[in-house]
Short mmCIF file of C-alpha atoms and ligand atoms in Angstrom, two decimals:
data_model
loop_
_atom_site.label_atom_id
_atom_site.label_comp_id
_atom_site.label_asym_id
_atom_site.label_seq_id
_atom_site.Cartn_x
_atom_site.Cartn_y
_atom_site.Cartn_z
CA MET D 174 -45.63 -1.19 103.32
CA LYS D 175 -45.38 -1.60 99.55
CA THR D 176 -46.42 -4.96 98.19
CA ILE D 177 -43.86 -6.56 95.90
CA ASP D 178 -45.68 -9.05 93.73
CA PHE D 179 -43.46 -11.54 91.89
CA ARG D 180 -46.26 -13.89 90.80
CA SER D 181 -46.58 -12.66 87.24
CA ASP D 182 -46.08 -9.70 84.94
CA THR D 183 -49.89 -9.57 84.69
CA VAL D 184 -50.21 -7.99 88.15
CA THR D 185 -49.14 -4.50 87.06
CA THR D 186 -51.66 -1.72 87.51
CA PRO D 187 -52.13 1.08 84.94
CA SER D 188 -50.00 4.14 85.66
CA GLN D 189 -51.47 7.62 86.00
CA ASP D 190 -50.25 8.53 82.50
CA MET D 191 -51.80 5.41 81.03
CA ARG D 192 -55.09 6.21 82.76
CA GLU D 193 -54.99 9.71 81.32
CA ALA D 194 -54.45 8.33 77.83
CA MET D 195 -57.44 6.05 78.40
CA ALA D 196 -59.62 8.91 79.64
CA LYS D 197 -58.81 10.99 76.57
CA ALA D 198 -59.35 8.21 74.01
CA GLU D 199 -61.59 8.90 71.05
CA VAL D 200 -64.13 6.09 70.83
CA GLY D 201 -66.88 4.60 68.65
CA ASP D 202 -68.73 1.31 68.36
CA ASP D 203 -66.08 -1.28 67.54
CA VAL D 204 -68.65 -3.91 66.48
CA TYR D 205 -69.46 -1.47 63.64
CA GLY D 206 -65.70 -1.10 63.11
CA GLU D 207 -66.01 2.53 64.13
CA ASP D 208 -63.70 2.89 67.11
CA PRO D 209 -60.85 5.06 65.83
CA THR D 210 -58.49 4.19 68.71
CA VAL D 211 -58.97 0.45 68.19
CA ILE D 212 -58.30 0.91 64.47
CA VAL D 213 -55.06 2.76 65.19
CA LEU D 214 -53.93 0.07 67.64
CA GLU D 215 -54.68 -2.78 65.23
CA GLN D 216 -52.98 -1.05 62.31
CA ASP D 217 -50.01 0.10 64.34
CA LEU D 218 -49.22 -3.35 65.70
CA ALA D 219 -49.90 -5.04 62.35
CA LYS D 220 -47.41 -2.69 60.72
CA LYS D 221 -44.76 -3.28 63.40
CA ALA D 222 -45.21 -7.06 63.06
CA GLY D 223 -45.20 -6.97 59.25
CA LYS D 224 -48.73 -8.38 58.99
CA GLN D 225 -51.64 -7.10 56.89
CA ALA D 226 -54.19 -6.70 59.66
CA GLY D 227 -54.88 -7.00 63.37
CA LEU D 228 -57.84 -7.63 65.66
CA PHE D 229 -58.17 -6.42 69.24
CA MET D 230 -59.10 -9.25 71.61
CA THR D 231 -60.20 -9.34 75.23
CA SER D 232 -57.46 -11.79 76.25
CA GLY D 233 -54.58 -13.88 74.97
CA THR D 234 -56.66 -17.00 75.47
CA GLN D 235 -59.39 -15.59 73.24
CA SER D 236 -56.83 -14.50 70.67
CA ASN D 237 -55.16 -17.93 70.50
CA LEU D 238 -58.53 -19.69 70.39
CA VAL D 239 -59.74 -17.50 67.53
CA ALA D 240 -56.51 -18.23 65.65
CA LEU D 241 -56.94 -21.98 66.13
CA LEU D 242 -60.58 -21.72 64.97
CA CYS D 243 -59.47 -19.79 61.87
CA HIS D 244 -56.84 -22.35 60.90
CA CYS D 245 -58.52 -25.64 61.87
CA GLU D 246 -61.98 -27.12 61.45
CA ARG D 247 -63.73 -29.91 63.31
CA GLY D 248 -61.68 -33.13 63.11
CA GLU D 249 -58.49 -31.29 62.30
CA GLU D 250 -55.52 -30.93 64.63
CA TYR D 251 -52.76 -28.59 65.73
CA ILE D 252 -49.35 -29.65 66.94
CA THR D 253 -47.99 -27.89 70.00
CA GLY D 254 -45.97 -28.48 73.21
CA THR D 255 -47.18 -30.31 76.30
CA HIS D 256 -46.61 -27.24 78.45
CA TYR D 257 -47.30 -24.60 75.83
CA HIS D 258 -50.15 -22.26 76.68
CA THR D 259 -52.42 -23.18 73.76
CA TYR D 260 -52.50 -26.76 74.99
CA LYS D 261 -52.21 -26.65 78.77
CA TYR D 262 -53.52 -23.32 80.00
CA GLU D 263 -56.53 -22.48 77.86
CA ALA D 264 -59.08 -24.83 79.38
CA GLY D 265 -59.09 -27.07 76.31
CA GLY D 266 -61.02 -24.42 74.38
CA ALA D 267 -60.03 -25.54 70.90
CA ALA D 268 -61.29 -29.08 71.59
CA VAL D 269 -64.38 -28.00 73.53
CA LEU D 270 -65.56 -25.21 71.27
CA GLY D 271 -63.98 -26.07 67.92
CA GLY D 272 -63.86 -29.86 67.80
CA ILE D 273 -60.16 -29.32 67.12
CA SER D 274 -57.83 -32.05 68.28
CA PRO D 275 -54.62 -30.94 70.02
CA CYS D 276 -51.47 -32.98 69.39
CA PRO D 277 -49.12 -32.02 72.23
CA ILE D 278 -45.51 -33.20 71.94
CA PRO D 279 -42.77 -33.15 74.62
CA VAL D 280 -40.83 -29.90 74.98
CA SER D 281 -37.00 -29.99 75.08
CA GLN D 282 -34.87 -28.44 77.80
CA ASP D 283 -34.42 -25.37 75.58
CA GLN D 284 -38.24 -25.01 75.43
CA THR D 285 -38.45 -25.94 71.73
CA LEU D 286 -40.26 -28.87 70.11
CA PRO D 287 -37.76 -31.35 68.63
CA LEU D 288 -37.91 -31.16 64.83
CA ASP D 289 -37.97 -34.94 64.42
CA LEU D 290 -40.97 -35.15 66.74
CA ILE D 291 -42.76 -32.41 64.82
CA ASN D 292 -42.13 -34.31 61.59
CA ALA D 293 -43.27 -37.57 63.09
CA ALA D 294 -46.46 -35.97 64.48
CA ILE D 295 -47.74 -34.83 61.09
CA LYS D 296 -50.33 -37.40 60.07
CA PRO D 297 -50.43 -39.04 56.66
CA ASP D 298 -53.66 -38.83 54.67
CA ASP D 299 -55.51 -41.75 56.22
CA PHE D 300 -59.10 -41.59 57.46
CA HIS D 301 -58.09 -43.07 60.83
CA PHE D 302 -56.27 -39.87 61.74
CA PRO D 303 -57.21 -36.31 62.47
CA VAL D 304 -56.10 -33.98 59.67
CA THR D 305 -52.95 -32.07 60.67
CA LYS D 306 -53.39 -28.38 59.89
CA LEU D 307 -51.31 -26.19 62.17
CA LEU D 308 -48.11 -25.84 64.16
CA SER D 309 -48.62 -23.68 67.25
CA LEU D 310 -45.38 -22.38 68.76
CA GLU D 311 -44.70 -19.94 71.61
CA ASN D 312 -42.09 -17.20 72.20
CA THR D 313 -40.99 -16.59 74.90
CA VAL D 314 -41.63 -19.91 76.68
CA ASN D 315 -41.22 -19.68 80.46
CA GLY D 316 -39.22 -16.54 79.81
CA LYS D 317 -36.88 -18.23 77.33
CA VAL D 318 -36.34 -16.60 73.94
CA ILE D 319 -36.71 -19.24 71.22
CA ASP D 320 -33.88 -19.29 68.70
CA GLN D 321 -35.00 -17.69 65.45
CA ASN D 322 -33.15 -20.21 63.26
CA TYR D 323 -34.99 -22.99 65.02
CA ILE D 324 -38.29 -21.20 64.38
CA LYS D 325 -37.49 -20.95 60.67
CA LEU D 326 -36.71 -24.67 60.50
CA ALA D 327 -39.78 -25.74 62.46
CA THR D 328 -42.25 -23.58 60.54
CA ALA D 329 -40.63 -24.60 57.21
CA ILE D 330 -41.65 -28.21 57.89
CA PHE D 331 -45.26 -27.05 57.84
CA LYS D 332 -44.91 -24.53 55.05
CA GLU D 333 -43.38 -27.10 52.68
CA ARG D 334 -46.52 -29.19 53.09
CA GLY D 335 -48.86 -26.29 52.53
CA LEU D 336 -49.71 -26.19 56.27
CA LYS D 337 -49.83 -23.15 58.57
CA SER D 338 -48.05 -21.91 61.69
CA HIS D 339 -49.32 -19.81 64.59
CA LEU D 340 -47.22 -18.00 67.19
CA ASP D 341 -48.46 -17.48 70.71
CA GLY D 342 -46.38 -14.37 71.19
CA ALA D 343 -47.86 -13.34 74.52
CA ARG D 344 -44.37 -12.10 75.50
CA ILE D 345 -42.90 -11.56 72.03
CA PHE D 346 -41.75 -8.07 73.04
CA ASN D 347 -39.54 -9.61 75.74
CA ALA D 348 -38.02 -11.75 72.97
CA HIS D 349 -37.60 -8.66 70.78
CA ILE D 350 -35.84 -6.65 73.49
CA LYS D 351 -33.66 -9.53 74.66
CA SER D 352 -32.57 -10.71 71.19
CA GLY D 353 -32.48 -7.33 69.45
CA ILE D 354 -34.32 -8.96 66.53
CA GLU D 355 -37.02 -6.79 64.94
CA LEU D 356 -40.61 -7.70 65.73
CA GLU D 357 -41.30 -8.11 62.03
CA THR D 358 -38.51 -10.68 61.69
CA LEU D 359 -39.71 -12.60 64.75
CA CYS D 360 -43.24 -12.76 63.30
CA MET D 361 -42.30 -13.39 59.65
CA PRO D 362 -42.35 -17.22 59.70
CA PHE D 363 -45.90 -17.30 61.06
CA ASP D 364 -49.31 -17.05 59.39
CA SER D 365 -50.80 -15.63 62.57
CA VAL D 366 -49.40 -14.12 65.76
CA SER D 367 -51.07 -13.31 69.07
CA ILE D 368 -49.51 -10.60 71.22
CA CYS D 369 -50.52 -9.69 74.81
CA LEU D 370 -50.70 -6.08 75.94
CA SER D 371 -51.50 -7.02 79.53
CA LYS D 372 -48.28 -8.84 80.45
CA GLY D 373 -44.96 -7.02 80.60
CA LEU D 374 -46.38 -4.09 78.65
CA GLY D 375 -48.60 -3.16 81.58
CA ALA D 376 -52.00 -2.58 79.97
CA PRO D 377 -54.99 -3.70 82.06
CA ILE D 378 -56.47 -5.86 79.29
CA GLY D 379 -56.08 -6.85 75.70
CA SER D 380 -54.30 -8.90 73.09
CA VAL D 381 -54.03 -8.41 69.36
CA LEU D 382 -54.27 -11.17 66.77
CA LEU D 383 -52.29 -10.46 63.60
CA GLY D 384 -52.35 -12.07 60.17
CA THR D 385 -53.52 -11.64 56.60
CA SER D 386 -56.61 -9.48 55.95
CA GLU D 387 -58.43 -12.67 54.97
CA LEU D 388 -57.60 -14.39 58.26
CA ILE D 389 -58.61 -11.33 60.28
CA GLU D 390 -61.96 -11.13 58.46
CA LYS D 391 -62.60 -14.73 59.45
CA ALA D 392 -61.39 -13.98 62.99
CA LYS D 393 -64.04 -11.26 63.36
CA ARG D 394 -66.83 -13.81 63.07
CA TRP D 395 -65.22 -16.19 65.62
CA ARG D 396 -64.55 -13.33 68.03
CA LYS D 397 -68.19 -12.25 67.76
CA MET D 398 -69.35 -15.82 68.37
CA LEU D 399 -67.14 -16.07 71.47
CA GLY D 400 -68.70 -12.93 72.91
CA GLY D 401 -65.67 -10.79 72.17
CA GLY D 402 -67.38 -8.13 70.05
CA THR D 403 -67.11 -5.02 72.19
CA ARG D 404 -68.32 -1.46 71.85
CA GLN D 405 -66.50 1.76 72.92
CA VAL D 406 -63.40 -0.24 73.63
CA GLY D 407 -61.02 2.47 72.43
CA ILE D 408 -60.68 3.30 76.12
CA LEU D 409 -58.85 -0.01 76.48
CA ALA D 410 -57.06 0.18 73.14
CA ALA D 411 -55.65 3.53 74.28
CA ALA D 412 -53.94 1.72 77.16
CA GLY D 413 -52.46 -0.68 74.63
CA LEU D 414 -51.22 2.15 72.43
CA TYR D 415 -49.72 3.86 75.47
CA ALA D 416 -48.01 0.58 76.40
CA LEU D 417 -46.54 0.12 72.91
CA GLU D 418 -45.28 3.68 72.95
CA ASN D 419 -43.84 3.74 76.47
CA ASN D 420 -43.37 0.26 77.88
CA VAL D 421 -41.50 -1.73 75.26
CA LYS D 422 -37.93 -0.43 75.58
CA ARG D 423 -38.14 -0.52 79.36
CA LEU D 424 -38.58 -4.32 79.31
CA ARG D 425 -34.80 -4.25 79.38
CA GLN D 426 -35.02 -3.10 83.01
CA ASP D 427 -37.17 -6.11 83.88
CA HIS D 428 -34.54 -8.36 82.31
CA GLU D 429 -31.76 -6.58 84.21
CA ASN D 430 -33.71 -6.87 87.47
CA ALA D 431 -34.25 -10.60 86.91
CA ALA D 432 -30.53 -11.05 86.19
CA LEU D 433 -29.67 -9.03 89.31
CA PHE D 434 -31.98 -11.23 91.36
CA LYS D 435 -30.37 -14.38 89.96
CA GLU D 436 -26.86 -13.09 90.71
CA GLY D 437 -27.91 -11.98 94.18
CA LEU D 438 -29.25 -15.44 94.96
CA GLU D 439 -26.02 -17.04 93.70
CA ASN D 440 -24.09 -14.91 96.15
CA ILE D 441 -26.04 -16.11 99.18
CA SER D 442 -23.93 -19.10 100.13
CA ALA D 443 -26.32 -20.36 102.81
CA LEU D 444 -28.96 -21.11 100.16
CA ASN D 445 -29.45 -24.72 99.15
CA ILE D 446 -31.05 -24.10 95.77
CA ASP D 447 -30.92 -24.55 92.02
CA ILE D 448 -31.57 -21.48 89.93
CA ASN D 449 -32.91 -21.49 86.40
CA TYR D 450 -32.79 -18.01 84.90
CA THR D 451 -34.28 -18.25 81.43
CA GLY D 452 -32.89 -14.94 80.19
CA THR D 453 -35.75 -12.43 80.21
CA ASN D 454 -38.02 -11.66 83.17
CA MET D 455 -38.42 -15.01 84.92
CA VAL D 456 -36.27 -16.73 87.52
CA PHE D 457 -37.14 -20.25 88.71
CA VAL D 458 -35.73 -21.32 92.07
CA THR D 459 -35.83 -24.90 93.35
CA PHE D 460 -35.18 -25.37 97.08
CA HIS D 461 -33.58 -28.60 98.26
CA ASP D 462 -34.24 -27.86 101.92
CA GLU D 463 -37.91 -27.74 102.90
CA SER D 464 -37.33 -25.96 106.20
CA GLN D 465 -35.18 -23.29 104.53
CA LEU D 466 -37.92 -22.78 101.95
CA SER D 467 -40.60 -22.46 104.67
CA LYS D 468 -38.51 -19.93 106.63
CA ILE D 469 -37.96 -17.82 103.53
CA GLN D 470 -41.59 -18.00 102.45
CA THR D 471 -42.72 -16.88 105.91
CA ALA D 472 -40.22 -14.02 105.97
CA LEU D 473 -41.20 -12.81 102.48
CA LYS D 474 -44.89 -13.01 103.30
CA SER D 475 -44.45 -10.96 106.47
CA GLN D 476 -42.85 -8.22 104.34
CA ASN D 477 -45.70 -8.24 101.78
CA ILE D 478 -43.60 -9.97 99.15
CA ILE D 479 -45.77 -12.32 97.13
CA ILE D 480 -44.53 -15.27 95.07
CA ALA D 481 -46.38 -18.02 93.23
CA SER D 482 -46.28 -21.14 95.37
CA SER D 483 -45.83 -23.56 92.49
CA ARG D 484 -43.57 -26.19 94.06
CA PRO D 485 -40.99 -27.53 93.62
CA ALA D 486 -39.71 -24.47 91.71
CA LEU D 487 -40.74 -21.00 92.84
CA ARG D 488 -41.25 -18.57 89.97
CA PHE D 489 -40.14 -14.96 90.33
CA VAL D 490 -41.35 -12.67 87.56
CA THR D 491 -40.09 -9.08 87.21
CA HIS D 492 -42.25 -6.33 85.73
CA LEU D 493 -42.80 -2.60 85.67
CA ASP D 494 -44.08 -2.43 89.23
CA ILE D 495 -40.88 -4.03 90.56
CA SER D 496 -37.84 -1.78 90.95
CA ARG D 497 -34.18 -2.47 91.48
CA GLN D 498 -34.67 -1.47 95.14
CA ASP D 499 -37.44 -4.05 95.43
CA ILE D 500 -35.04 -6.72 94.17
CA GLU D 501 -32.38 -5.63 96.67
CA LYS D 502 -34.89 -5.64 99.51
CA THR D 503 -36.11 -9.12 98.56
CA LEU D 504 -32.55 -10.43 98.37
CA SER D 505 -31.69 -9.07 101.79
CA ILE D 506 -34.77 -10.67 103.35
CA ILE D 507 -33.85 -13.99 101.73
CA GLU D 508 -30.27 -13.67 102.91
CA ASN D 509 -31.30 -12.90 106.49
CA SER D 510 -33.70 -15.80 106.71
CA ALA D 511 -31.46 -18.33 104.93
CA LYS D 512 -28.92 -18.40 107.75
C1 PLP G 194 -50.68 -15.14 79.48
C2 PLP G 194 -50.45 -15.97 78.30
C3 PLP G 194 -51.42 -16.12 77.31
C4 PLP G 194 -52.78 -15.46 77.35
O1 PLP G 194 -53.31 -15.28 78.58
P1 PLP G 194 -54.58 -14.42 78.97
O2 PLP G 194 -54.46 -14.44 80.45
O3 PLP G 194 -55.76 -15.13 78.45
O4 PLP G 194 -54.44 -13.05 78.39
C5 PLP G 194 -51.11 -16.88 76.22
N1 PLP G 194 -49.91 -17.46 76.10
C6 PLP G 194 -48.95 -17.32 77.01
C7 PLP G 194 -47.62 -17.96 76.78
C8 PLP G 194 -49.19 -16.58 78.15
O5 PLP G 194 -48.22 -16.46 79.06
#
């Protein structure tokens, strides 16, 4: 029986074609800057995002951390959201390893940081305070595309003061496909952008940090210090290049499958739930009836359908290893066990 894994878009496994591209990759020692496949990946993505340079990273967490270390020094701070990844899900790395103080502010319903709160969080020049240096935003957040006009306004607050902005664009390609806005436009307001290759794009590993050549030069030292200097890593960069070539446009299918799932759930009248579909590849479902939830969880589990058990809301994430048929099968199991 096929496993249908809704936990995250990170659970995809490399396709045969991707593996072949990896096997054929030309490689060299990337610490010497001599891996031709890594160079192509970094330049290709930098060009698409309208940035001067890129740096291949082992993970999104490493990429964000290196960006924070590039922008902020000890005793300085970055402003971000209480449930944004750079604050909540990166083990406090910036504080632990960089002496950088996070300033998390509450996130609105639409997953943005209120502009008045951003303004109010910027510290005046007073030795009691950490020195505000950076705004760290995210797109998409919980699968929600952040409005580009909002992004321009938020980053302008920092720019006007000579401060910088970073984008955690782990799923920026979902935002690009959903909004139809060019990657370059989405990245333009930011001084640095981190993009994951191992989420919806389906590569087994890798993120790329993008920014000015100066920032990327600095980033190389931090990456090295964090143990992220790697050798014949073109084998992995080849998976990233394959993903950029083949797996970007198809994100549309993931969005369609998520929308289909949401509509399917709405049509099951026996369900006592609230649905929050955030527009790309994530559907959040809150059950009001514990016993109904338990019945459905048991039924899904028995059919090898895996979901993250983050109560109260269950998160369903679509990705390239989940087909339309998988969605239909899941809906019919839910329908049968909801009665
Ligand atoms: C997954 C993710 C990251 C990076 O995660 P890694 O697992 O370290 O690659 C960063 N930001 C967001 C929003 C993410 O979803």
